[in-house]
XYZ file of C-alpha atoms in Angstrom:
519
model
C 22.187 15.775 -0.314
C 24.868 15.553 1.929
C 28.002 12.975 1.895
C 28.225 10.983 5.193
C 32.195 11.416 4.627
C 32.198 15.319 3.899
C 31.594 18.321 5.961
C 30.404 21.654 4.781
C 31.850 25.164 4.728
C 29.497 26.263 7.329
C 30.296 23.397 9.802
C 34.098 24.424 9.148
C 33.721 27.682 10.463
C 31.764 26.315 13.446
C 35.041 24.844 14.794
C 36.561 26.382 18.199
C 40.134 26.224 15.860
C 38.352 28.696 13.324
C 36.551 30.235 15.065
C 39.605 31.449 17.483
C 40.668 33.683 14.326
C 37.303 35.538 14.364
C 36.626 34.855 10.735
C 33.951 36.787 8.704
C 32.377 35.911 5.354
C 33.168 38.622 2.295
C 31.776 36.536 -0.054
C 29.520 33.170 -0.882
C 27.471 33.910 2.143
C 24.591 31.504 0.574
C 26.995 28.609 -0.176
C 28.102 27.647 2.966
C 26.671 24.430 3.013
C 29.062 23.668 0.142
C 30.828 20.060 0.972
C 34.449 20.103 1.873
C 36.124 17.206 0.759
C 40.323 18.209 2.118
C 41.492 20.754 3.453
C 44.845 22.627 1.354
C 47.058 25.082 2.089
C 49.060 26.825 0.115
C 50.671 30.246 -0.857
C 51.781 29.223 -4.767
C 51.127 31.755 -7.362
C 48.936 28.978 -9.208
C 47.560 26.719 -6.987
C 44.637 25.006 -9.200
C 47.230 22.641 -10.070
C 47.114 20.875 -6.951
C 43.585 20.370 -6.659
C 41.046 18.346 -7.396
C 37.738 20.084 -6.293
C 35.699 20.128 -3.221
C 39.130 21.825 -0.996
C 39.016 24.617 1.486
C 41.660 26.925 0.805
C 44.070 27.965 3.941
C 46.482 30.838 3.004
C 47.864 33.663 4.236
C 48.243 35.840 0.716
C 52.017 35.237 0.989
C 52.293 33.942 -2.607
C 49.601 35.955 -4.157
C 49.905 37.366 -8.224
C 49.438 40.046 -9.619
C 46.183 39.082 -10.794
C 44.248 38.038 -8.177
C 41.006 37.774 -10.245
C 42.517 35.122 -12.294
C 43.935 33.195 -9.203
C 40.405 33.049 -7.696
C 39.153 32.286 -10.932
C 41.313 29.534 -11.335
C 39.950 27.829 -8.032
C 36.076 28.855 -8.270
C 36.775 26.822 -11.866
C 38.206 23.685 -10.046
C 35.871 23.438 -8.115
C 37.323 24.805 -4.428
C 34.780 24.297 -1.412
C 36.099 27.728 -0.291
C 38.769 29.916 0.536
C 40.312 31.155 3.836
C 42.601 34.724 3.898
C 44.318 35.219 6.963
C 45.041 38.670 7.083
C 47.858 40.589 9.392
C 50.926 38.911 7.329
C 50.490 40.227 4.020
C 47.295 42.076 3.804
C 45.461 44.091 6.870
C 41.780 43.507 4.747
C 40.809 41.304 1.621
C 42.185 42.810 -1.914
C 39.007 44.039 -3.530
C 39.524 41.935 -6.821
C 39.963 38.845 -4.933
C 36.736 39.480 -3.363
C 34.930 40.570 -6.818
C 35.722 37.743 -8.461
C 34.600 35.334 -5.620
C 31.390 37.056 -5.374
C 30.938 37.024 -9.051
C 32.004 33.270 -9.259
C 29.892 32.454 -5.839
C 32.987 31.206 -3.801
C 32.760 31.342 -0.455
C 35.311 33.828 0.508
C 36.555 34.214 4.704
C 38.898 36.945 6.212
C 40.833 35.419 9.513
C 40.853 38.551 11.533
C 43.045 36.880 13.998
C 46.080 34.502 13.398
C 45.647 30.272 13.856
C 47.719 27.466 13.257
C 46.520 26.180 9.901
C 48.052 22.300 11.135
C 45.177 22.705 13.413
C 42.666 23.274 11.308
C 43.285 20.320 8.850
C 43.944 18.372 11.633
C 40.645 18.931 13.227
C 38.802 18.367 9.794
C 40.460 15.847 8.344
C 39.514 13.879 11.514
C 36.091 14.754 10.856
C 36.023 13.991 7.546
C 37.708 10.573 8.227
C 35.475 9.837 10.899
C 32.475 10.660 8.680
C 33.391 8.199 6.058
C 33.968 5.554 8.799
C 30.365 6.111 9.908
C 29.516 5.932 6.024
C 31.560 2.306 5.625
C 30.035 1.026 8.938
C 26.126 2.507 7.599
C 26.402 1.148 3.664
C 27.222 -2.540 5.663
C 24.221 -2.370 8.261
C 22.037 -1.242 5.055
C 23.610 -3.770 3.117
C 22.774 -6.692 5.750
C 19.737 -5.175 6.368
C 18.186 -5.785 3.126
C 20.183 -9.172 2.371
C 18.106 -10.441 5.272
C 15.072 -9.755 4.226
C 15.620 -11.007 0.714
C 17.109 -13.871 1.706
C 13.921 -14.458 3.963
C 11.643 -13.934 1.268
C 10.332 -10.976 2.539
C 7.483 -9.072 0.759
C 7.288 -5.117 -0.710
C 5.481 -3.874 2.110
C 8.505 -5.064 4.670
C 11.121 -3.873 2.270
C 9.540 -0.508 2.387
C 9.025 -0.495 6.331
C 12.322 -1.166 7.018
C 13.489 1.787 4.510
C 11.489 4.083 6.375
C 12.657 2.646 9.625
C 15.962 3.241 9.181
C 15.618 7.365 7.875
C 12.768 8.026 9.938
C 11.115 9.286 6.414
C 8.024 8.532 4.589
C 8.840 5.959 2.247
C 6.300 5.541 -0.825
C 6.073 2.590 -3.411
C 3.980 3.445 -6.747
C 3.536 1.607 -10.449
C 3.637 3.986 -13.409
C 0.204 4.698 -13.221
C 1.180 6.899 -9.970
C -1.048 4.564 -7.667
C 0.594 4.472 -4.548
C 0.602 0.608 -3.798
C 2.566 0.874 -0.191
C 3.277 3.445 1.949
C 5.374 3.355 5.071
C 4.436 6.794 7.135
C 8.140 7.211 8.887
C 7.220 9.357 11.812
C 4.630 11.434 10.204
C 1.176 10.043 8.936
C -0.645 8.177 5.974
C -2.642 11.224 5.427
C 0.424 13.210 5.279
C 2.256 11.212 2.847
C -0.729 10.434 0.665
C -2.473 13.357 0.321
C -3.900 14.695 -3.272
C -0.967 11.832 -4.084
C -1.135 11.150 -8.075
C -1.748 14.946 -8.714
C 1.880 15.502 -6.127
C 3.071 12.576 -7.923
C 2.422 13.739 -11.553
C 4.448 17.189 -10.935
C 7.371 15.164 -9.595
C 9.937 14.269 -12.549
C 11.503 10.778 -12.453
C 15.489 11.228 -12.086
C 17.805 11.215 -15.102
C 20.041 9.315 -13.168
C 19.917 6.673 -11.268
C 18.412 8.466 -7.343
C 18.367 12.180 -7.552
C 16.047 15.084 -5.375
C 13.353 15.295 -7.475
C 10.242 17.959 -7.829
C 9.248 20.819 -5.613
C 8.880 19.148 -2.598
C 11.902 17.557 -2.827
C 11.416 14.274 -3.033
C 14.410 11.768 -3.040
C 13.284 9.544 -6.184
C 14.597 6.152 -7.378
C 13.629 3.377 -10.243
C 12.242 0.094 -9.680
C 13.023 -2.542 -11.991
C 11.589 -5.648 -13.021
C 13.087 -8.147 -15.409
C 14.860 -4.939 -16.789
C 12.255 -2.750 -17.431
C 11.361 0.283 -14.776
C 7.935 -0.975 -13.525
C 7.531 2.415 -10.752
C 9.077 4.550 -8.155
C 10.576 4.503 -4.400
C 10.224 7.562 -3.166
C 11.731 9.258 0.406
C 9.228 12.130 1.293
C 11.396 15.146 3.180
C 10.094 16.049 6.686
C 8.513 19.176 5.381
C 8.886 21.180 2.202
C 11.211 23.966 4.009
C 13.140 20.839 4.998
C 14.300 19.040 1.813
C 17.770 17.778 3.212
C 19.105 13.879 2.757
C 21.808 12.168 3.624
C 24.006 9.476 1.655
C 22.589 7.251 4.401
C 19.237 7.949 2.683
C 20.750 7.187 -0.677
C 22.155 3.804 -0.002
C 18.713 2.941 1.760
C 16.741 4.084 -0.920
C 18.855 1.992 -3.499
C 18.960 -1.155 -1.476
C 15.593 -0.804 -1.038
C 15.045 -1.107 -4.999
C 16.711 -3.462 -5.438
C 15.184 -5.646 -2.374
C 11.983 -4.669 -4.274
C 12.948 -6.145 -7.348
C 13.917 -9.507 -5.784
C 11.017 -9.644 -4.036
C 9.088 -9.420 -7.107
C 10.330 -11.988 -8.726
C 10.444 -14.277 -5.958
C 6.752 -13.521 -5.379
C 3.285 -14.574 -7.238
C 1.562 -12.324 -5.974
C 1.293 -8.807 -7.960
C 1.536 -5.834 -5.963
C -1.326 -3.813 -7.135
C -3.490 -6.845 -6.508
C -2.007 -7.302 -2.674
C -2.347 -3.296 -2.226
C -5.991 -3.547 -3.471
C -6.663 -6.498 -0.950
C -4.933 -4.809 1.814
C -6.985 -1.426 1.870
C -10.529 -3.778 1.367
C -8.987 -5.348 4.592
C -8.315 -2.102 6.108
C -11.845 -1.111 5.921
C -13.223 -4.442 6.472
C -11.189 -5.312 9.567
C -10.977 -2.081 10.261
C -6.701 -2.453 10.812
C -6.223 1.050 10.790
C -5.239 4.063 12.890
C -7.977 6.446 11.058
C -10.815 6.600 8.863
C -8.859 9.599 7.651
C -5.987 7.057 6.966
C -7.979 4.261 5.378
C -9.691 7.312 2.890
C -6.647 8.914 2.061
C -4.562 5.260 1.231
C -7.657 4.191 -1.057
C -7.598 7.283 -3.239
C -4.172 6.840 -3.611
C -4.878 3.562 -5.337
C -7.146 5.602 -7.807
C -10.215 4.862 -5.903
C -12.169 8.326 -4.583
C -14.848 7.252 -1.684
C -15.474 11.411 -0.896
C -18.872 11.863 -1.938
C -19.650 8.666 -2.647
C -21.691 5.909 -1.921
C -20.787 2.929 -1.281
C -21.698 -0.829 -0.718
C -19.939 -4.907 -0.389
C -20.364 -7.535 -2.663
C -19.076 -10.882 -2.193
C -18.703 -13.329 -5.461
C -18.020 -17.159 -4.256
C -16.700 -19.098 -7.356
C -14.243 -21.635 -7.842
C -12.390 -19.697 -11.014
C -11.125 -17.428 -9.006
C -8.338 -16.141 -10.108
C -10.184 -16.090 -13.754
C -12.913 -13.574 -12.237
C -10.318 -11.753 -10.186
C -8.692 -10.411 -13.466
C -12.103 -10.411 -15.123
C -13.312 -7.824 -12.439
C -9.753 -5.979 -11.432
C -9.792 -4.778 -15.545
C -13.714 -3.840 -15.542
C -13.722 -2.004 -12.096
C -10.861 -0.171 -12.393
C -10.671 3.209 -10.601
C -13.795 2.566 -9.225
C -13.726 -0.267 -7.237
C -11.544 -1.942 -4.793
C -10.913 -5.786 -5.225
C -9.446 -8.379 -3.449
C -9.492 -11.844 -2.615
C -10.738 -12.561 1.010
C -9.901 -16.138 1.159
C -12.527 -18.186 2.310
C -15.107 -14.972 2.283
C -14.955 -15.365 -1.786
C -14.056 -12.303 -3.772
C -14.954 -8.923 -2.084
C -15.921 -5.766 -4.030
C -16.063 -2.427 -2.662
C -18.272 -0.219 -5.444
C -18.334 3.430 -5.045
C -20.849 5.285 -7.134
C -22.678 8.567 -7.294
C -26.307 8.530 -7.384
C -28.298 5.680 -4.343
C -29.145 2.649 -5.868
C -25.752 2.909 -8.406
C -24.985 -0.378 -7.142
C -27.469 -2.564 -9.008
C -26.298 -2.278 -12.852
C -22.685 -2.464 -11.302
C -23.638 -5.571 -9.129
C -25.589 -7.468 -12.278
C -22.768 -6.929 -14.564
C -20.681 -7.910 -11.953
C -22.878 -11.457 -11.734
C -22.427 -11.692 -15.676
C -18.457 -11.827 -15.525
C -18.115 -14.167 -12.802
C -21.203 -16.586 -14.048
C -22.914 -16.891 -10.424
C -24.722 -15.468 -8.117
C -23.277 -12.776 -6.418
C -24.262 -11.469 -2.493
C -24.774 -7.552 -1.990
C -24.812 -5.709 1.398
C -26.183 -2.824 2.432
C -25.666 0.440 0.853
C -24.210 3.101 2.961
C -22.977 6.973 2.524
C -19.976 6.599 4.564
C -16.582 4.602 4.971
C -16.717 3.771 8.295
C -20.417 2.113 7.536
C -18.532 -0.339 5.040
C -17.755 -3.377 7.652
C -21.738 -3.058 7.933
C -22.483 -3.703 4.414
C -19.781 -6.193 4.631
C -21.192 -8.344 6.969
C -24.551 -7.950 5.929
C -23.145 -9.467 2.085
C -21.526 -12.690 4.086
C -24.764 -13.196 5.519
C -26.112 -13.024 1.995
C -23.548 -15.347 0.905
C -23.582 -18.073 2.979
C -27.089 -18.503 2.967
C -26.813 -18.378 -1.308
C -25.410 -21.873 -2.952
C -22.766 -20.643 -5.357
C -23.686 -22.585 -8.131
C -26.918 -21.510 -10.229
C -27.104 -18.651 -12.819
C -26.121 -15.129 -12.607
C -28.442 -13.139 -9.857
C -28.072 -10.200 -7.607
C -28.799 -11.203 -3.630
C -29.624 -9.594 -0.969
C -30.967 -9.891 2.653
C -34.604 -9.012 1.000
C -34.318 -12.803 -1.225
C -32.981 -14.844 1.973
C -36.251 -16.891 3.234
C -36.618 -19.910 4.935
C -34.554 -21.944 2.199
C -31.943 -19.479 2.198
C -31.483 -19.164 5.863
C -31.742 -23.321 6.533
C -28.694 -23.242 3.897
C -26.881 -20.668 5.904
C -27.254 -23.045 8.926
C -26.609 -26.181 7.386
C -23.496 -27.106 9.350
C -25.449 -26.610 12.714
C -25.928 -29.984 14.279
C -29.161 -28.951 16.235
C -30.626 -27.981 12.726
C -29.031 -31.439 11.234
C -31.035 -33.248 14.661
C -33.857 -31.711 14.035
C -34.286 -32.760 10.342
C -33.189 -35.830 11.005
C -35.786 -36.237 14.323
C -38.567 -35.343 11.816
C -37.923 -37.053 8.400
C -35.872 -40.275 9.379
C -38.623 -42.621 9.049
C -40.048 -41.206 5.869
C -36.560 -41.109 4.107
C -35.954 -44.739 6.000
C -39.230 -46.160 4.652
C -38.676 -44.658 0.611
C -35.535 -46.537 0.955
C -36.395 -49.721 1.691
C -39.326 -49.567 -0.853
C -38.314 -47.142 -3.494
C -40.669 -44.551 -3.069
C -40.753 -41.259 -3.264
C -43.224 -40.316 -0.497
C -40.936 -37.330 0.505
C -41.573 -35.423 -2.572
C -45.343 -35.907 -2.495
C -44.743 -34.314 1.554
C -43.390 -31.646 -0.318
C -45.636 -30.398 -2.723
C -48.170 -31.102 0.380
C -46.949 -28.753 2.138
C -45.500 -26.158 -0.362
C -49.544 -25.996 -1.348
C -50.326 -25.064 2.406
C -51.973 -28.417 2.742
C -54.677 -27.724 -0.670
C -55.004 -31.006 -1.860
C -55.977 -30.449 -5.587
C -53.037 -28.066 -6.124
C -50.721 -30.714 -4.530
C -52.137 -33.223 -6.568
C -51.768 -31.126 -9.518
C -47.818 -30.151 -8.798
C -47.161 -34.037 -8.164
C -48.936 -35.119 -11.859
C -51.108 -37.266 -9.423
C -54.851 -38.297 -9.379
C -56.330 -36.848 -5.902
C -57.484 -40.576 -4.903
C -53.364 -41.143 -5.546
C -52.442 -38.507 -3.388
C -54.627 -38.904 -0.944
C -53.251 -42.673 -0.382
C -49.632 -41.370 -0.182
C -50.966 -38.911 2.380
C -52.267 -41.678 4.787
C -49.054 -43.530 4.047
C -47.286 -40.356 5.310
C -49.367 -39.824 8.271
C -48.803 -43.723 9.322
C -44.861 -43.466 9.308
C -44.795 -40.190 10.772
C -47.241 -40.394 13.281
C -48.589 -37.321 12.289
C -52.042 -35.209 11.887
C -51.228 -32.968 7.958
C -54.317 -31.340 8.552
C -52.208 -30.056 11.818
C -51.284 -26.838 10.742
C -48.793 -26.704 13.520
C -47.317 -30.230 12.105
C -47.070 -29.009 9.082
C -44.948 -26.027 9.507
C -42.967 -28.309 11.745
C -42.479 -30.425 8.646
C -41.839 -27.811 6.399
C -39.176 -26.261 8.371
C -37.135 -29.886 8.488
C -37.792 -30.543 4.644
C -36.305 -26.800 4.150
C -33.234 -27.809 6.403
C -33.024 -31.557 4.597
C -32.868 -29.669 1.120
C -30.117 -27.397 2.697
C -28.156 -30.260 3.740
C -28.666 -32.050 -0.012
C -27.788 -28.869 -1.738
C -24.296 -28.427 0.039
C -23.298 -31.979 -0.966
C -23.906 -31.328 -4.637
C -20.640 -30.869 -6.588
């Protein structure tokens, strides 16, 4: 990583002021990028003395020793950036022990072959190196303000980790312990890029000893999250490619802020994050809010969930212990499953399985935990068939009354009942019933009959009279009275087949209506 207030060897010796003395590297020639922190210059015999680390050397050899391995010694053991021999005053080439040691000790080592002013020189980089931690100050306060806002705000993970990759231009990736990437922001590359094959990349990637450290082979820039004092996962900055695994202190301080945004957030939020990441993908694919299938596939295995090969279909679970079931089915379904609450749709399930019809055990087991019926959609062989068997399990669902026993629905168990339920907030449907039945219901109202149940075994028996009879624990002679009773207020022919479906249909849509103001 580079400091924001340094500049390295190699930058140095890019400056028209060095670069006027024609200088040439003897030794070091793969540490230029070695940070300079000052620039010194000196001719004493023992000039460690005076440093601290981190300085680039300006001398002339004036004040050499004897021993010129132990002088360089002495400042590749400090801790010297590098050192700069100007040679015409004392020596016409480098003195081969001073060069020795340096490449032994892997100091950058550079011959002036032409005479400067050395004044110029530290002028020129101590500017730079001033102006650099200027730029540093000025970048730690925007970062700083940055991610004070959006605590302050209440912001959630996914913003926090947005605006981290906004402001590097890096992928930025949130994961829990169990290496389940719950929020990724793509920086200027892609979710496929980022995610890809992520828990194995994750796995080989060590978690820093200290606090944010370049971590792994690809050089990932790692940090901790906490949560009430215990590490709960990893923020990690993704390098642009794996040749280029360079970040800045800029990077640093976002990286930290961001953790510690994160951490805030979480405890200022009720919502746990692998739940939200869960319900986020299932809208993904739902809603299709997404750039690519790719994408979308790549996110979900990243949350543990592989849909290659797989088949793959909806269910929707309506139940008013929701957050019970949730839990119930997020511990059962894990790693093969997405869940998430869809608000008003109920509880959505995405099950991927193997072999076709896979879904069936999953979806009864899934009716036992949540004790009530539960809607299935179509099964399909590909992700971008899911909103399909999506839609086709809210059709399911709203034509299913969530209370009764555990059951597996699907399109193939919605008849007449099930689709009048579905429609039961239609006020043509509501007319109609209403058009057909209101002087029945009227007339067992004023009298306290029950003449519309009698209508209904009727006509559930396809107008046979001794199975009606039967059904309704009545004599025939009874029925048949109740029939002509029925026939007067209705001003209707039963042995009308035509009537009678027209009948049936509006009891079907009157039962609808009853059913959706049970509690």
């Amino acid at each position: 990583m580079s400091d924001g207030g340094t500049v390295t060897v190699a930058e140095v010796l890019a400056l028209p002021v060095l670069a006027h003395g024609l200088p040439k590297v003897l030794a070091g020639h793969d540490r230029l990028d070695r940070r300079v922190r000052w620039v010194h210059i000196t001719e004493w015999e023992h000039p460690a003395s005076a440093l601290r680390g981190g300085e680039l050397v300006l001398t002339t050899g004036v004040g050499f020793p004897t021993r010129l391995d132990e002088w360089a010694a002495e400042l590749a053991d400090i801790g010297a950036a590098a050192v700069v021999l100007e040679l015409g005053r004392c020596y016409q080439e480098a003195p081969y022990e001073l060069v020795a040691t340096c490449r032994t000790r892997g100091m950058p080592l550079i011959v002036l072959q032409r005479g400067i002013k050395f004044v110029d020189v530290t002028q020129e980089v101590h500017a730079m190196i001033l102006t650099g931690q200027v730029r540093t100050l000025k970048a730690a306060q925007r970062v700083h303000d940055t991610f004070t806002a959006l605590s302050l705000r209440g912001a959630g993970a996914d913003e926090v980790v947005r605006a981290a990759a906004a402001m590097t231009g890096s992928a930025v990736v949130l994961e829990n312990l169990a290496h389940q990437a719950l929020i990724c922001a793509p920086g200027e590359g892609t979710v496929e890029d980022a995610l890809n094959r992520w828990e194995e990349r994750s796995r080989a990637t060590p978690s820093p000893t200290g606090r944010t450290e370049v971590c792994g082979q690809e050089g990932w820039l790692v940090t901790s999250v906490e949560f009430r004092g215990q590490r709960w996962g990893r923020l990690a900055m993704l390098p642009g490619s794996t040749a280029d695994q360079h970040f800045l202190v800029d990077h640093v301080m976002v990286l930290e802020r961001a953790a510690i945004a994160l951490t805030l957030a979480r405890l200022t939020h009720d919502t746990r994050w692998e739940e939200q990441a869960q319900r986020d993908a299932l809208l993904d694919v739902l809603e299709q809010r997404h750039l690519s299938w790719r994408d979308t596939r790549t996110k979900i295995a990243a949350l543990g969930v592989s849909t290659h090969g797989r088949r793959l279909a909806v269910v929707l679970v309506r139940t008013p212990e929701r957050d019970v079931v949730l839990d119930k089915l997020r511990a059962r379904l894990e790693g093969s499953a997405l869940v998430g609450d869809l608000g008003e749709r109920g509880i959505g399930v995405l099950l991927t399985f193997r072999e076709p019809g896979g879904w069936r055990p999953l979806a009864a087991e899934i009716g036992e935990l949540a004790g009530t019926p539960v809607s299935v959609g179509a099964e399909v062989g590909d992700l971008a068939e899911v909103p399909r068997s999506a839609a086709e399990a809210e059709q399911v669902a709203d034509a299913v009354p969530p209370e009764g026993p555990p059951a597996v629905r699907t399109l193939a168990d919605i008849g007449l009942p099930e689709l009048f339920y579905s429609l039961r907030d239609d006020p043509r449907v509501q007319a109609y019933a209403e058009r057909q039945l209101a002087a029945l219901l009227a007339y067992d109202h004023r009298h306290g009959t029950d003449l519309l149940t009698t209508l209904r075994h009727y006509l559930a028996a396809a107008g046979n009279k001794s199975i009606a009879a039967r059904r309704s624990h009545l004599s025939r002679q009874a029925l048949y009275q109740r029939l002509h009773i029925v026939e007067d207020i209705l001003g209707a022919d039963l042995e009308s087949g035509d009537r009678r479906a027209q009948l049936h249909v509006a009891i079907a849509a009157l039962d609808a209506q009853r059913a959706r103001k049970r509690p």
